[in-house]
Amino acid sequence: MKYLSGILQMVACEVNFYDAESYQGDSIVPFLCFMGSLAGLVFVIVGVAKYSMAKHNWNIFYDRRDQRETDEKKLKNDLKYGRIMIIAGVIMMVVFYIATM
């Protein structure tokens, strides 16, 4: 039973602060929450880039031969996909930030 409670304390990040040295580095939950927040940030950046590209149709070159051929349906799908990625990234960042508390 003591082993099970030790595992649960390690997963829940509960630390006896009077004996903090013995628990130092035992939990991976803060690292996982940081990586989840970082993945959420990447989702937000990619979503903003995709949304901006679909909305403004940015071109790197001025030559018409290098321009992407897009139709309205593809642009609407890219706008929708960009919004979904932004929302999913923000939700991931908030959830993993709350999980570290």
Short mmCIF file of C-alpha atoms in Angstrom, two decimals:
data_model
loop_
_atom_site.label_atom_id
_atom_site.label_comp_id
_atom_site.label_asym_id
_atom_site.label_seq_id
_atom_site.Cartn_x
_atom_site.Cartn_y
_atom_site.Cartn_z
CA MET A 1 0.00 0.00 0.00
CA LYS A 2 2.88 2.35 0.76
CA TYR A 3 4.34 1.69 -2.69
CA LEU A 4 1.00 2.58 -4.34
CA SER A 5 0.70 5.81 -2.37
CA GLY A 6 4.28 6.70 -3.34
CA ILE A 7 3.42 6.20 -7.02
CA LEU A 8 0.26 8.29 -6.68
CA GLN A 9 2.22 11.08 -4.98
CA MET A 10 4.80 11.01 -7.77
CA VAL A 11 2.12 11.23 -10.47
CA ALA A 12 0.13 13.92 -8.65
CA CYS A 13 3.27 16.00 -7.99
CA GLU A 14 2.56 16.03 -4.26
CA VAL A 15 5.76 16.65 -2.39
CA ASN A 16 6.48 16.65 1.32
CA PHE A 17 8.14 20.07 1.52
CA TYR A 18 9.83 19.20 4.80
CA ASP A 19 11.79 16.51 2.93
CA ALA A 20 11.96 18.01 -0.58
CA GLU A 21 15.46 16.74 -1.34
CA SER A 22 14.36 13.11 -1.38
CA TYR A 23 11.68 13.79 -4.01
CA GLN A 24 13.81 15.94 -6.27
CA GLY A 25 13.41 14.98 -9.94
CA ASP A 26 10.96 12.11 -9.34
CA SER A 27 8.01 13.44 -11.35
CA ILE A 28 7.80 13.78 -15.11
CA VAL A 29 4.41 15.51 -15.05
CA PRO A 30 5.80 19.08 -15.17
CA PHE A 31 7.97 18.15 -18.15
CA LEU A 32 5.03 16.55 -19.96
CA CYS A 33 2.88 19.60 -19.27
CA PHE A 34 5.60 21.89 -20.61
CA MET A 35 5.93 19.81 -23.77
CA GLY A 36 2.15 19.80 -24.23
CA SER A 37 2.08 23.59 -23.88
CA LEU A 38 4.91 23.87 -26.39
CA ALA A 39 3.00 21.65 -28.83
CA GLY A 40 -0.04 23.90 -28.33
CA LEU A 41 2.09 26.93 -29.16
CA VAL A 42 3.30 25.23 -32.35
CA PHE A 43 -0.32 24.47 -33.29
CA VAL A 44 -1.22 28.14 -32.79
CA ILE A 45 1.70 29.36 -34.93
CA VAL A 46 0.95 26.90 -37.75
CA GLY A 47 -2.76 27.74 -37.57
CA VAL A 48 -2.07 31.49 -37.79
CA ALA A 49 0.24 30.93 -40.76
CA LYS A 50 -2.31 28.76 -42.56
CA TYR A 51 -5.16 31.19 -41.82
CA SER A 52 -3.11 34.19 -42.95
CA MET A 53 -1.99 32.42 -46.13
CA ALA A 54 -5.58 31.54 -47.03
CA LYS A 55 -6.92 34.99 -46.19
CA HIS A 56 -4.31 37.13 -47.95
CA ASN A 57 -2.84 34.69 -50.50
CA TRP A 58 0.73 35.81 -49.82
CA ASN A 59 3.21 35.32 -52.65
CA ILE A 60 6.96 35.21 -52.23
CA PHE A 61 7.66 36.12 -55.84
CA TYR A 62 5.94 38.62 -58.08
CA ASP A 63 5.97 36.32 -61.09
CA ARG A 64 2.57 34.83 -61.89
CA ARG A 65 4.15 31.47 -62.76
CA ASP A 66 5.09 30.95 -59.10
CA GLN A 67 1.61 31.69 -57.79
CA ARG A 68 -0.43 28.87 -56.30
CA GLU A 69 -3.58 27.92 -58.15
CA THR A 70 -6.37 27.98 -55.58
CA ASP A 71 -10.11 27.96 -55.84
CA GLU A 72 -12.68 29.27 -53.39
CA LYS A 73 -13.39 25.85 -51.92
CA LYS A 74 -9.71 25.25 -51.10
CA LEU A 75 -9.40 28.71 -49.53
CA LYS A 76 -12.48 28.15 -47.37
CA ASN A 77 -11.11 24.77 -46.24
CA ASP A 78 -7.75 26.37 -45.38
CA LEU A 79 -9.49 29.14 -43.41
CA LYS A 80 -11.53 26.56 -41.49
CA TYR A 81 -8.47 24.35 -40.89
CA GLY A 82 -6.46 27.37 -39.69
CA ARG A 83 -9.18 28.37 -37.21
CA ILE A 84 -9.45 24.81 -35.92
CA MET A 85 -5.68 24.60 -35.39
CA ILE A 86 -5.61 27.94 -33.54
CA ILE A 87 -8.46 26.89 -31.25
CA ALA A 88 -6.93 23.45 -30.61
CA GLY A 89 -3.55 25.02 -29.82
CA VAL A 90 -5.02 27.52 -27.36
CA ILE A 91 -7.02 24.76 -25.66
CA MET A 92 -3.89 22.58 -25.39
CA MET A 93 -1.88 25.46 -23.89
CA VAL A 94 -4.57 26.27 -21.32
CA VAL A 95 -5.21 22.65 -20.33
CA PHE A 96 -1.53 21.83 -19.88
CA TYR A 97 -0.93 25.09 -18.03
CA ILE A 98 -3.75 24.26 -15.61
CA ALA A 99 -2.44 20.69 -15.26
CA THR A 100 0.90 21.98 -13.94
CA MET A 101 -0.76 23.84 -11.09
#
